[in-house]
């Protein structure tokens, strides 16, 4: 099981909070190892741009080379299975802004991914209705919410594996955890205090 890695360095967060780098990471996670040229074609970018961003991601171990696939100067990259976690309550304003930017990028990508699923659902055969969905609320303390999240992550990790280790009939399935405190409408707001 992969241990959680909290991203607590501003430079690491800055690296992750870049739109093209997020697209590169998503492509590698979905399609497996690729070269800068393959990524450039798939993402509509130049291979020079994808090569640069791959090196920036590699600097912080967000991607790694696949030496057994290299031929001459051609470099192959993969996104290792990782449990990357943003700081829970960054006090530094820049860190907080970067975490918010990264969350916005991820949420926008999730919405686009789900819209793509809905648009092509009819093409998915037996997978078309593989849409487990649950909405619920829990009344917990902050410590219990952290524990709940850790238990969710442990369950998710049980099923994570690199694309090259997946059975032939396996599909990539997006699983998302989204929890937030419901504001109490009767509670005084910070600017309502006298």
PDB file of N, CA and C in Angstrom, residues 62-158:
ATOM      1  N   UNK A  62       6.372  13.412  -9.410  1.00  0.00           N
ATOM      2  CA  UNK A  62       4.973  13.240  -9.777  1.00  0.00           C
ATOM      3  C   UNK A  62       4.857  12.336 -11.003  1.00  0.00           C
ATOM      4  N   UNK A  63       5.932  12.256 -11.799  1.00  0.00           N
ATOM      5  CA  UNK A  63       6.053  11.291 -12.891  1.00  0.00           C
ATOM      6  C   UNK A  63       7.438  10.671 -12.771  1.00  0.00           C
ATOM      7  N   UNK A  64       7.611   9.543 -13.447  1.00  0.00           N
ATOM      8  CA  UNK A  64       8.918   8.892 -13.448  1.00  0.00           C
ATOM      9  C   UNK A  64       9.184   8.302 -14.826  1.00  0.00           C
ATOM     10  N   UNK A  65      10.454   8.151 -15.139  1.00  0.00           N
ATOM     11  CA  UNK A  65      10.825   7.549 -16.408  1.00  0.00           C
ATOM     12  C   UNK A  65      10.565   6.053 -16.377  1.00  0.00           C
ATOM     13  N   UNK A  66      10.364   5.499 -17.556  1.00  0.00           N
ATOM     14  CA  UNK A  66      10.192   4.058 -17.726  1.00  0.00           C
ATOM     15  C   UNK A  66      11.391   3.591 -18.555  1.00  0.00           C
ATOM     16  N   UNK A  67      12.518   3.310 -17.908  1.00  0.00           N
ATOM     17  CA  UNK A  67      13.755   3.020 -18.641  1.00  0.00           C
ATOM     18  C   UNK A  67      13.669   1.809 -19.565  1.00  0.00           C
ATOM     19  N   UNK A  68      12.868   0.818 -19.214  1.00  0.00           N
ATOM     20  CA  UNK A  68      12.783  -0.379 -20.049  1.00  0.00           C
ATOM     21  C   UNK A  68      12.101  -0.125 -21.392  1.00  0.00           C
ATOM     22  N   UNK A  69      11.419   1.009 -21.531  1.00  0.00           N
ATOM     23  CA  UNK A  69      10.764   1.341 -22.805  1.00  0.00           C
ATOM     24  C   UNK A  69      11.561   2.337 -23.620  1.00  0.00           C
ATOM     25  N   UNK A  70      12.644   2.858 -23.066  1.00  0.00           N
ATOM     26  CA  UNK A  70      13.446   3.875 -23.756  1.00  0.00           C
ATOM     27  C   UNK A  70      14.187   3.268 -24.947  1.00  0.00           C
ATOM     28  N   UNK A  71      14.272   4.051 -26.014  1.00  0.00           N
ATOM     29  CA  UNK A  71      15.034   3.670 -27.211  1.00  0.00           C
ATOM     30  C   UNK A  71      15.831   4.891 -27.636  1.00  0.00           C
ATOM     31  N   UNK A  72      17.150   4.815 -27.524  1.00  0.00           N
ATOM     32  CA  UNK A  72      17.987   5.963 -27.887  1.00  0.00           C
ATOM     33  C   UNK A  72      17.673   7.146 -26.997  1.00  0.00           C
ATOM     34  N   UNK A  73      17.320   8.268 -27.625  1.00  0.00           N
ATOM     35  CA  UNK A  73      17.017   9.484 -26.861  1.00  0.00           C
ATOM     36  C   UNK A  73      15.542   9.576 -26.463  1.00  0.00           C
ATOM     37  N   UNK A  74      14.740   8.637 -26.925  1.00  0.00           N
ATOM     38  CA  UNK A  74      13.315   8.643 -26.610  1.00  0.00           C
ATOM     39  C   UNK A  74      13.106   8.274 -25.144  1.00  0.00           C
ATOM     40  N   UNK A  75      12.403   9.143 -24.426  1.00  0.00           N
ATOM     41  CA  UNK A  75      12.123   8.918 -23.002  1.00  0.00           C
ATOM     42  C   UNK A  75      10.636   8.649 -22.817  1.00  0.00           C
ATOM     43  N   UNK A  76      10.343   7.579 -22.085  1.00  0.00           N
ATOM     44  CA  UNK A  76       8.971   7.229 -21.749  1.00  0.00           C
ATOM     45  C   UNK A  76       8.726   7.612 -20.301  1.00  0.00           C
ATOM     46  N   UNK A  77       7.505   8.048 -20.025  1.00  0.00           N
ATOM     47  CA  UNK A  77       7.133   8.518 -18.697  1.00  0.00           C
ATOM     48  C   UNK A  77       5.867   7.828 -18.233  1.00  0.00           C
ATOM     49  N   UNK A  78       5.730   7.681 -16.928  1.00  0.00           N
ATOM     50  CA  UNK A  78       4.499   7.171 -16.338  1.00  0.00           C
ATOM     51  C   UNK A  78       4.199   7.965 -15.067  1.00  0.00           C
ATOM     52  N   UNK A  79       2.945   7.922 -14.701  1.00  0.00           N
ATOM     53  CA  UNK A  79       2.521   8.521 -13.430  1.00  0.00           C
ATOM     54  C   UNK A  79       2.412   7.384 -12.426  1.00  0.00           C
ATOM     55  N   UNK A  80       3.310   7.313 -11.454  1.00  0.00           N
ATOM     56  CA  UNK A  80       3.216   6.225 -10.483  1.00  0.00           C
ATOM     57  C   UNK A  80       1.949   6.370  -9.640  1.00  0.00           C
ATOM     58  N   UNK A  81       1.440   5.238  -9.165  1.00  0.00           N
ATOM     59  CA  UNK A  81       0.280   5.280  -8.270  1.00  0.00           C
ATOM     60  C   UNK A  81       0.736   5.957  -6.983  1.00  0.00           C
ATOM     61  N   UNK A  82       0.099   7.067  -6.663  1.00  0.00           N
ATOM     62  CA  UNK A  82       0.462   7.832  -5.475  1.00  0.00           C
ATOM     63  C   UNK A  82      -0.799   8.294  -4.756  1.00  0.00           C
ATOM     64  N   UNK A  83      -0.669   8.508  -3.482  1.00  0.00           N
ATOM     65  CA  UNK A  83      -1.733   9.095  -2.667  1.00  0.00           C
ATOM     66  C   UNK A  83      -1.260  10.498  -2.310  1.00  0.00           C
ATOM     67  N   UNK A  84      -1.484  11.441  -3.243  1.00  0.00           N
ATOM     68  CA  UNK A  84      -1.058  12.827  -3.033  1.00  0.00           C
ATOM     69  C   UNK A  84      -2.165  13.575  -2.300  1.00  0.00           C
ATOM     70  N   UNK A  85      -1.786  14.259  -1.253  1.00  0.00           N
ATOM     71  CA  UNK A  85      -2.768  15.017  -0.472  1.00  0.00           C
ATOM     72  C   UNK A  85      -2.305  16.456  -0.295  1.00  0.00           C
ATOM     73  N   UNK A  86      -3.237  17.353  -0.519  1.00  0.00           N
ATOM     74  CA  UNK A  86      -2.960  18.773  -0.295  1.00  0.00           C
ATOM     75  C   UNK A  86      -3.029  19.048   1.196  1.00  0.00           C
ATOM     76  N   UNK A  87      -2.340  20.082   1.653  1.00  0.00           N
ATOM     77  CA  UNK A  87      -2.446  20.418   3.083  1.00  0.00           C
ATOM     78  C   UNK A  87      -3.899  20.693   3.447  1.00  0.00           C
ATOM     79  N   UNK A  88      -4.292  20.258   4.631  1.00  0.00           N
ATOM     80  CA  UNK A  88      -5.692  20.391   5.036  1.00  0.00           C
ATOM     81  C   UNK A  88      -6.083  21.825   5.352  1.00  0.00           C
ATOM     82  N   UNK A  89      -5.222  22.563   5.971  1.00  0.00           N
ATOM     83  CA  UNK A  89      -5.563  23.942   6.341  1.00  0.00           C
ATOM     84  C   UNK A  89      -4.312  24.813   6.241  1.00  0.00           C
ATOM     85  N   UNK A  90      -3.862  25.073   5.017  1.00  0.00           N
ATOM     86  CA  UNK A  90      -2.643  25.883   4.899  1.00  0.00           C
ATOM     87  C   UNK A  90      -2.876  27.309   5.398  1.00  0.00           C
ATOM     88  N   UNK A  91      -1.977  27.772   6.243  1.00  0.00           N
ATOM     89  CA  UNK A  91      -2.092  29.134   6.766  1.00  0.00           C
ATOM     90  C   UNK A  91      -1.473  30.146   5.819  1.00  0.00           C
ATOM     91  N   UNK A  92      -0.463  29.716   5.080  1.00  0.00           N
ATOM     92  CA  UNK A  92       0.210  30.601   4.139  1.00  0.00           C
ATOM     93  C   UNK A  92      -0.764  30.964   3.011  1.00  0.00           C
ATOM     94  N   UNK A  93      -0.976  32.247   2.743  1.00  0.00           N
ATOM     95  CA  UNK A  93      -1.941  32.659   1.715  1.00  0.00           C
ATOM     96  C   UNK A  93      -1.614  32.107   0.324  1.00  0.00           C
ATOM     97  N   UNK A  94      -0.324  32.034  -0.023  1.00  0.00           N
ATOM     98  CA  UNK A  94       0.034  31.498  -1.333  1.00  0.00           C
ATOM     99  C   UNK A  94      -0.302  30.004  -1.415  1.00  0.00           C
ATOM    100  N   UNK A  95       0.000  29.270  -0.338  1.00  0.00           N
ATOM    101  CA  UNK A  95      -0.326  27.842  -0.307  1.00  0.00           C
ATOM    102  C   UNK A  95      -1.840  27.648  -0.431  1.00  0.00           C
ATOM    103  N   UNK A  96      -2.596  28.439   0.316  1.00  0.00           N
ATOM    104  CA  UNK A  96      -4.061  28.320   0.274  1.00  0.00           C
ATOM    105  C   UNK A  96      -4.570  28.609  -1.144  1.00  0.00           C
ATOM    106  N   UNK A  97      -4.030  29.633  -1.787  1.00  0.00           N
ATOM    107  CA  UNK A  97      -4.447  29.977  -3.151  1.00  0.00           C
ATOM    108  C   UNK A  97      -4.093  28.852  -4.131  1.00  0.00           C
ATOM    109  N   UNK A  98      -2.921  28.250  -3.962  1.00  0.00           N
ATOM    110  CA  UNK A  98      -2.516  27.157  -4.850  1.00  0.00           C
ATOM    111  C   UNK A  98      -3.380  25.919  -4.644  1.00  0.00           C
ATOM    112  N   UNK A  99      -3.710  25.609  -3.399  1.00  0.00           N
ATOM    113  CA  UNK A  99      -4.596  24.468  -3.121  1.00  0.00           C
ATOM    114  C   UNK A  99      -5.958  24.718  -3.758  1.00  0.00           C
ATOM    115  N   UNK A 100      -6.481  25.945  -3.636  1.00  0.00           N
ATOM    116  CA  UNK A 100      -7.771  26.271  -4.244  1.00  0.00           C
ATOM    117  C   UNK A 100      -7.695  26.169  -5.764  1.00  0.00           C
ATOM    118  N   UNK A 101      -6.592  26.655  -6.352  1.00  0.00           N
ATOM    119  CA  UNK A 101      -6.413  26.581  -7.801  1.00  0.00           C
ATOM    120  C   UNK A 101      -6.357  25.117  -8.256  1.00  0.00           C
ATOM    121  N   UNK A 102      -5.621  24.294  -7.538  1.00  0.00           N
ATOM    122  CA  UNK A 102      -5.518  22.876  -7.872  1.00  0.00           C
ATOM    123  C   UNK A 102      -6.877  22.192  -7.748  1.00  0.00           C
ATOM    124  N   UNK A 103      -7.617  22.498  -6.691  1.00  0.00           N
ATOM    125  CA  UNK A 103      -8.951  21.920  -6.517  1.00  0.00           C
ATOM    126  C   UNK A 103      -9.894  22.338  -7.641  1.00  0.00           C
ATOM    127  N   UNK A 104      -9.807  23.597  -8.066  1.00  0.00           N
ATOM    128  CA  UNK A 104     -10.654  24.068  -9.169  1.00  0.00           C
ATOM    129  C   UNK A 104     -10.309  23.344 -10.473  1.00  0.00           C
ATOM    130  N   UNK A 105      -9.020  23.157 -10.736  1.00  0.00           N
ATOM    131  CA  UNK A 105      -8.600  22.433 -11.936  1.00  0.00           C
ATOM    132  C   UNK A 105      -9.136  21.000 -11.917  1.00  0.00           C
ATOM    133  N   UNK A 106      -9.022  20.360 -10.762  1.00  0.00           N
ATOM    134  CA  UNK A 106      -9.472  18.974 -10.651  1.00  0.00           C
ATOM    135  C   UNK A 106     -10.994  18.871 -10.777  1.00  0.00           C
ATOM    136  N   UNK A 107     -11.714  19.792 -10.151  1.00  0.00           N
ATOM    137  CA  UNK A 107     -13.172  19.759 -10.242  1.00  0.00           C
ATOM    138  C   UNK A 107     -13.635  20.000 -11.678  1.00  0.00           C
ATOM    139  N   UNK A 108     -13.016  20.948 -12.375  1.00  0.00           N
ATOM    140  CA  UNK A 108     -13.367  21.217 -13.772  1.00  0.00           C
ATOM    141  C   UNK A 108     -13.081  19.988 -14.638  1.00  0.00           C
ATOM    142  N   UNK A 109     -11.955  19.330 -14.399  1.00  0.00           N
ATOM    143  CA  UNK A 109     -11.618  18.118 -15.158  1.00  0.00           C
ATOM    144  C   UNK A 109     -12.618  17.004 -14.873  1.00  0.00           C
ATOM    145  N   UNK A 110     -13.054  16.876 -13.618  1.00  0.00           N
ATOM    146  CA  UNK A 110     -14.042  15.855 -13.267  1.00  0.00           C
ATOM    147  C   UNK A 110     -15.375  16.126 -13.959  1.00  0.00           C
ATOM    148  N   UNK A 111     -15.781  17.382 -14.000  1.00  0.00           N
ATOM    149  CA  UNK A 111     -17.032  17.729 -14.676  1.00  0.00           C
ATOM    150  C   UNK A 111     -16.938  17.415 -16.175  1.00  0.00           C
ATOM    151  N   UNK A 112     -15.807  17.723 -16.774  1.00  0.00           N
ATOM    152  CA  UNK A 112     -15.594  17.428 -18.198  1.00  0.00           C
ATOM    153  C   UNK A 112     -15.595  15.917 -18.440  1.00  0.00           C
ATOM    154  N   UNK A 113     -14.953  15.174 -17.561  1.00  0.00           N
ATOM    155  CA  UNK A 113     -14.902  13.726 -17.682  1.00  0.00           C
ATOM    156  C   UNK A 113     -16.304  13.114 -17.568  1.00  0.00           C
ATOM    157  N   UNK A 114     -17.087  13.602 -16.618  1.00  0.00           N
ATOM    158  CA  UNK A 114     -18.442  13.077 -16.449  1.00  0.00           C
ATOM    159  C   UNK A 114     -19.323  13.442 -17.643  1.00  0.00           C
ATOM    160  N   UNK A 115     -19.182  14.658 -18.161  1.00  0.00           N
ATOM    161  CA  UNK A 115     -19.942  15.062 -19.350  1.00  0.00           C
ATOM    162  C   UNK A 115     -19.567  14.167 -20.534  1.00  0.00           C
ATOM    163  N   UNK A 116     -18.290  13.820 -20.653  1.00  0.00           N
ATOM    164  CA  UNK A 116     -17.854  12.917 -21.714  1.00  0.00           C
ATOM    165  C   UNK A 116     -18.464  11.532 -21.559  1.00  0.00           C
ATOM    166  N   UNK A 117     -18.541  11.057 -20.326  1.00  0.00           N
ATOM    167  CA  UNK A 117     -19.204   9.775 -20.067  1.00  0.00           C
ATOM    168  C   UNK A 117     -20.664   9.829 -20.524  1.00  0.00           C
ATOM    169  N   UNK A 118     -21.371  10.872 -20.127  1.00  0.00           N
ATOM    170  CA  UNK A 118     -22.783  10.983 -20.493  1.00  0.00           C
ATOM    171  C   UNK A 118     -22.962  11.072 -22.004  1.00  0.00           C
ATOM    172  N   UNK A 119     -22.087  11.808 -22.677  1.00  0.00           N
ATOM    173  CA  UNK A 119     -22.191  11.982 -24.128  1.00  0.00           C
ATOM    174  C   UNK A 119     -21.942  10.675 -24.878  1.00  0.00           C
ATOM    175  N   UNK A 120     -21.099   9.804 -24.333  1.00  0.00           N
ATOM    176  CA  UNK A 120     -20.730   8.568 -25.039  1.00  0.00           C
ATOM    177  C   UNK A 120     -21.265   7.316 -24.336  1.00  0.00           C
ATOM    178  N   UNK A 121     -22.167   7.509 -23.424  1.00  0.00           N
ATOM    179  CA  UNK A 121     -22.693   6.408 -22.623  1.00  0.00           C
ATOM    180  C   UNK A 121     -23.262   5.277 -23.475  1.00  0.00           C
ATOM    181  N   UNK A 122     -23.955   5.609 -24.548  1.00  0.00           N
ATOM    182  CA  UNK A 122     -24.580   4.598 -25.408  1.00  0.00           C
ATOM    183  C   UNK A 122     -23.556   3.673 -26.050  1.00  0.00           C
ATOM    184  N   UNK A 123     -22.310   4.113 -26.145  1.00  0.00           N
ATOM    185  CA  UNK A 123     -21.252   3.313 -26.778  1.00  0.00           C
ATOM    186  C   UNK A 123     -20.588   2.332 -25.802  1.00  0.00           C
ATOM    187  N   UNK A 124     -20.932   2.396 -24.539  1.00  0.00           N
ATOM    188  CA  UNK A 124     -20.191   1.657 -23.524  1.00  0.00           C
ATOM    189  C   UNK A 124     -20.706   0.249 -23.235  1.00  0.00           C
ATOM    190  N   UNK A 125     -21.710  -0.182 -23.942  1.00  0.00           N
ATOM    191  CA  UNK A 125     -22.201  -1.546 -23.759  1.00  0.00           C
ATOM    192  C   UNK A 125     -22.599  -1.814 -22.322  1.00  0.00           C
ATOM    193  N   UNK A 126     -22.108  -2.939 -21.772  1.00  0.00           N
ATOM    194  CA  UNK A 126     -22.487  -3.330 -20.414  1.00  0.00           C
ATOM    195  C   UNK A 126     -21.986  -2.346 -19.362  1.00  0.00           C
ATOM    196  N   UNK A 127     -21.041  -1.512 -19.710  1.00  0.00           N
ATOM    197  CA  UNK A 127     -20.516  -0.521 -18.769  1.00  0.00           C
ATOM    198  C   UNK A 127     -21.383   0.745 -18.725  1.00  0.00           C
ATOM    199  N   UNK A 128     -22.336   0.879 -19.630  1.00  0.00           N
ATOM    200  CA  UNK A 128     -23.148   2.102 -19.717  1.00  0.00           C
ATOM    201  C   UNK A 128     -23.896   2.417 -18.427  1.00  0.00           C
ATOM    202  N   UNK A 129     -24.306   1.381 -17.709  1.00  0.00           N
ATOM    203  CA  UNK A 129     -25.052   1.602 -16.475  1.00  0.00           C
ATOM    204  C   UNK A 129     -24.210   1.360 -15.231  1.00  0.00           C
ATOM    205  N   UNK A 130     -22.911   1.262 -15.408  1.00  0.00           N
ATOM    206  CA  UNK A 130     -22.001   1.089 -14.266  1.00  0.00           C
ATOM    207  C   UNK A 130     -21.738   2.461 -13.660  1.00  0.00           C
ATOM    208  N   UNK A 131     -22.736   2.939 -12.955  1.00  0.00           N
ATOM    209  CA  UNK A 131     -22.690   4.288 -12.420  1.00  0.00           C
ATOM    210  C   UNK A 131     -23.157   4.286 -10.972  1.00  0.00           C
ATOM    211  N   UNK A 132     -22.422   3.606 -10.082  1.00  0.00           N
ATOM    212  CA  UNK A 132     -22.840   3.656  -8.685  1.00  0.00           C
ATOM    213  C   UNK A 132     -22.782   5.101  -8.203  1.00  0.00           C
ATOM    214  N   UNK A 133     -23.839   5.531  -7.592  1.00  0.00           N
ATOM    215  CA  UNK A 133     -23.900   6.930  -7.164  1.00  0.00           C
ATOM    216  C   UNK A 133     -24.519   6.978  -5.780  1.00  0.00           C
ATOM    217  N   UNK A 134     -23.943   7.765  -4.941  1.00  0.00           N
ATOM    218  CA  UNK A 134     -24.461   7.880  -3.588  1.00  0.00           C
ATOM    219  C   UNK A 134     -24.328   9.313  -3.120  1.00  0.00           C
ATOM    220  N   UNK A 135     -25.358   9.769  -2.474  1.00  0.00           N
ATOM    221  CA  UNK A 135     -25.311  11.073  -1.817  1.00  0.00           C
ATOM    222  C   UNK A 135     -25.721  10.836  -0.382  1.00  0.00           C
ATOM    223  N   UNK A 136     -25.053  11.462   0.506  1.00  0.00           N
ATOM    224  CA  UNK A 136     -25.415  11.301   1.898  1.00  0.00           C
ATOM    225  C   UNK A 136     -24.789  12.386   2.739  1.00  0.00           C
ATOM    226  N   UNK A 137     -25.195  12.416   3.959  1.00  0.00           N
ATOM    227  CA  UNK A 137     -24.634  13.373   4.911  1.00  0.00           C
ATOM    228  C   UNK A 137     -24.272  12.618   6.177  1.00  0.00           C
ATOM    229  N   UNK A 138     -23.254  13.062   6.814  1.00  0.00           N
ATOM    230  CA  UNK A 138     -22.837  12.473   8.094  1.00  0.00           C
ATOM    231  C   UNK A 138     -22.635  13.612   9.080  1.00  0.00           C
ATOM    232  N   UNK A 139     -22.896  13.353  10.325  1.00  0.00           N
ATOM    233  CA  UNK A 139     -22.682  14.361  11.371  1.00  0.00           C
ATOM    234  C   UNK A 139     -21.469  13.897  12.160  1.00  0.00           C
ATOM    235  N   UNK A 140     -20.340  14.563  11.935  1.00  0.00           N
ATOM    236  CA  UNK A 140     -19.065  14.123  12.500  1.00  0.00           C
ATOM    237  C   UNK A 140     -18.262  15.299  13.040  1.00  0.00           C
ATOM    238  N   UNK A 141     -17.296  14.980  13.864  1.00  0.00           N
ATOM    239  CA  UNK A 141     -16.328  15.985  14.302  1.00  0.00           C
ATOM    240  C   UNK A 141     -15.280  16.112  13.206  1.00  0.00           C
ATOM    241  N   UNK A 142     -14.446  17.106  13.311  1.00  0.00           N
ATOM    242  CA  UNK A 142     -13.381  17.285  12.328  1.00  0.00           C
ATOM    243  C   UNK A 142     -12.440  16.076  12.342  1.00  0.00           C
ATOM    244  N   UNK A 143     -12.115  15.580  13.522  1.00  0.00           N
ATOM    245  CA  UNK A 143     -11.242  14.402  13.630  1.00  0.00           C
ATOM    246  C   UNK A 143     -11.902  13.183  12.978  1.00  0.00           C
ATOM    247  N   UNK A 144     -13.213  13.023  13.174  1.00  0.00           N
ATOM    248  CA  UNK A 144     -13.914  11.893  12.559  1.00  0.00           C
ATOM    249  C   UNK A 144     -13.957  12.017  11.041  1.00  0.00           C
ATOM    250  N   UNK A 145     -14.083  13.242  10.524  1.00  0.00           N
ATOM    251  CA  UNK A 145     -14.063  13.448   9.077  1.00  0.00           C
ATOM    252  C   UNK A 145     -12.714  13.027   8.507  1.00  0.00           C
ATOM    253  N   UNK A 146     -11.633  13.372   9.195  1.00  0.00           N
ATOM    254  CA  UNK A 146     -10.298  12.956   8.750  1.00  0.00           C
ATOM    255  C   UNK A 146     -10.199  11.426   8.761  1.00  0.00           C
ATOM    256  N   UNK A 147     -10.732  10.802   9.786  1.00  0.00           N
ATOM    257  CA  UNK A 147     -10.713   9.335   9.883  1.00  0.00           C
ATOM    258  C   UNK A 147     -11.550   8.717   8.762  1.00  0.00           C
ATOM    259  N   UNK A 148     -12.714   9.289   8.494  1.00  0.00           N
ATOM    260  CA  UNK A 148     -13.587   8.830   7.413  1.00  0.00           C
ATOM    261  C   UNK A 148     -12.844   8.881   6.078  1.00  0.00           C
ATOM    262  N   UNK A 149     -12.163   9.982   5.837  1.00  0.00           N
ATOM    263  CA  UNK A 149     -11.398  10.145   4.591  1.00  0.00           C
ATOM    264  C   UNK A 149     -10.278   9.112   4.495  1.00  0.00           C
ATOM    265  N   UNK A 150      -9.558   8.891   5.585  1.00  0.00           N
ATOM    266  CA  UNK A 150      -8.479   7.899   5.578  1.00  0.00           C
ATOM    267  C   UNK A 150      -9.022   6.503   5.271  1.00  0.00           C
ATOM    268  N   UNK A 151     -10.191   6.173   5.811  1.00  0.00           N
ATOM    269  CA  UNK A 151     -10.801   4.872   5.532  1.00  0.00           C
ATOM    270  C   UNK A 151     -11.225   4.768   4.068  1.00  0.00           C
ATOM    271  N   UNK A 152     -11.757   5.854   3.524  1.00  0.00           N
ATOM    272  CA  UNK A 152     -12.109   5.875   2.096  1.00  0.00           C
ATOM    273  C   UNK A 152     -10.857   5.651   1.249  1.00  0.00           C
ATOM    274  N   UNK A 153      -9.773   6.341   1.583  1.00  0.00           N
ATOM    275  CA  UNK A 153      -8.530   6.200   0.816  1.00  0.00           C
ATOM    276  C   UNK A 153      -7.982   4.782   0.902  1.00  0.00           C
ATOM    277  N   UNK A 154      -8.095   4.140   2.050  1.00  0.00           N
ATOM    278  CA  UNK A 154      -7.634   2.757   2.193  1.00  0.00           C
ATOM    279  C   UNK A 154      -8.440   1.828   1.280  1.00  0.00           C
ATOM    280  N   UNK A 155      -9.740   2.050   1.196  1.00  0.00           N
ATOM    281  CA  UNK A 155     -10.578   1.250   0.308  1.00  0.00           C
ATOM    282  C   UNK A 155     -10.178   1.483  -1.152  1.00  0.00           C
ATOM    283  N   UNK A 156     -10.008   2.727  -1.531  1.00  0.00           N
ATOM    284  CA  UNK A 156      -9.615   3.061  -2.896  1.00  0.00           C
ATOM    285  C   UNK A 156      -8.286   2.400  -3.261  1.00  0.00           C
ATOM    286  N   UNK A 157      -7.332   2.442  -2.358  1.00  0.00           N
ATOM    287  CA  UNK A 157      -6.005   1.868  -2.615  1.00  0.00           C
ATOM    288  C   UNK A 157      -6.065   0.357  -2.849  1.00  0.00           C
ATOM    289  N   UNK A 158      -7.022  -0.311  -2.229  1.00  0.00           N
ATOM    290  CA  UNK A 158      -7.154  -1.763  -2.434  1.00  0.00           C
ATOM    291  C   UNK A 158      -7.362  -2.103  -3.896  1.00  0.00           C
TER     292      UNK A 158
END
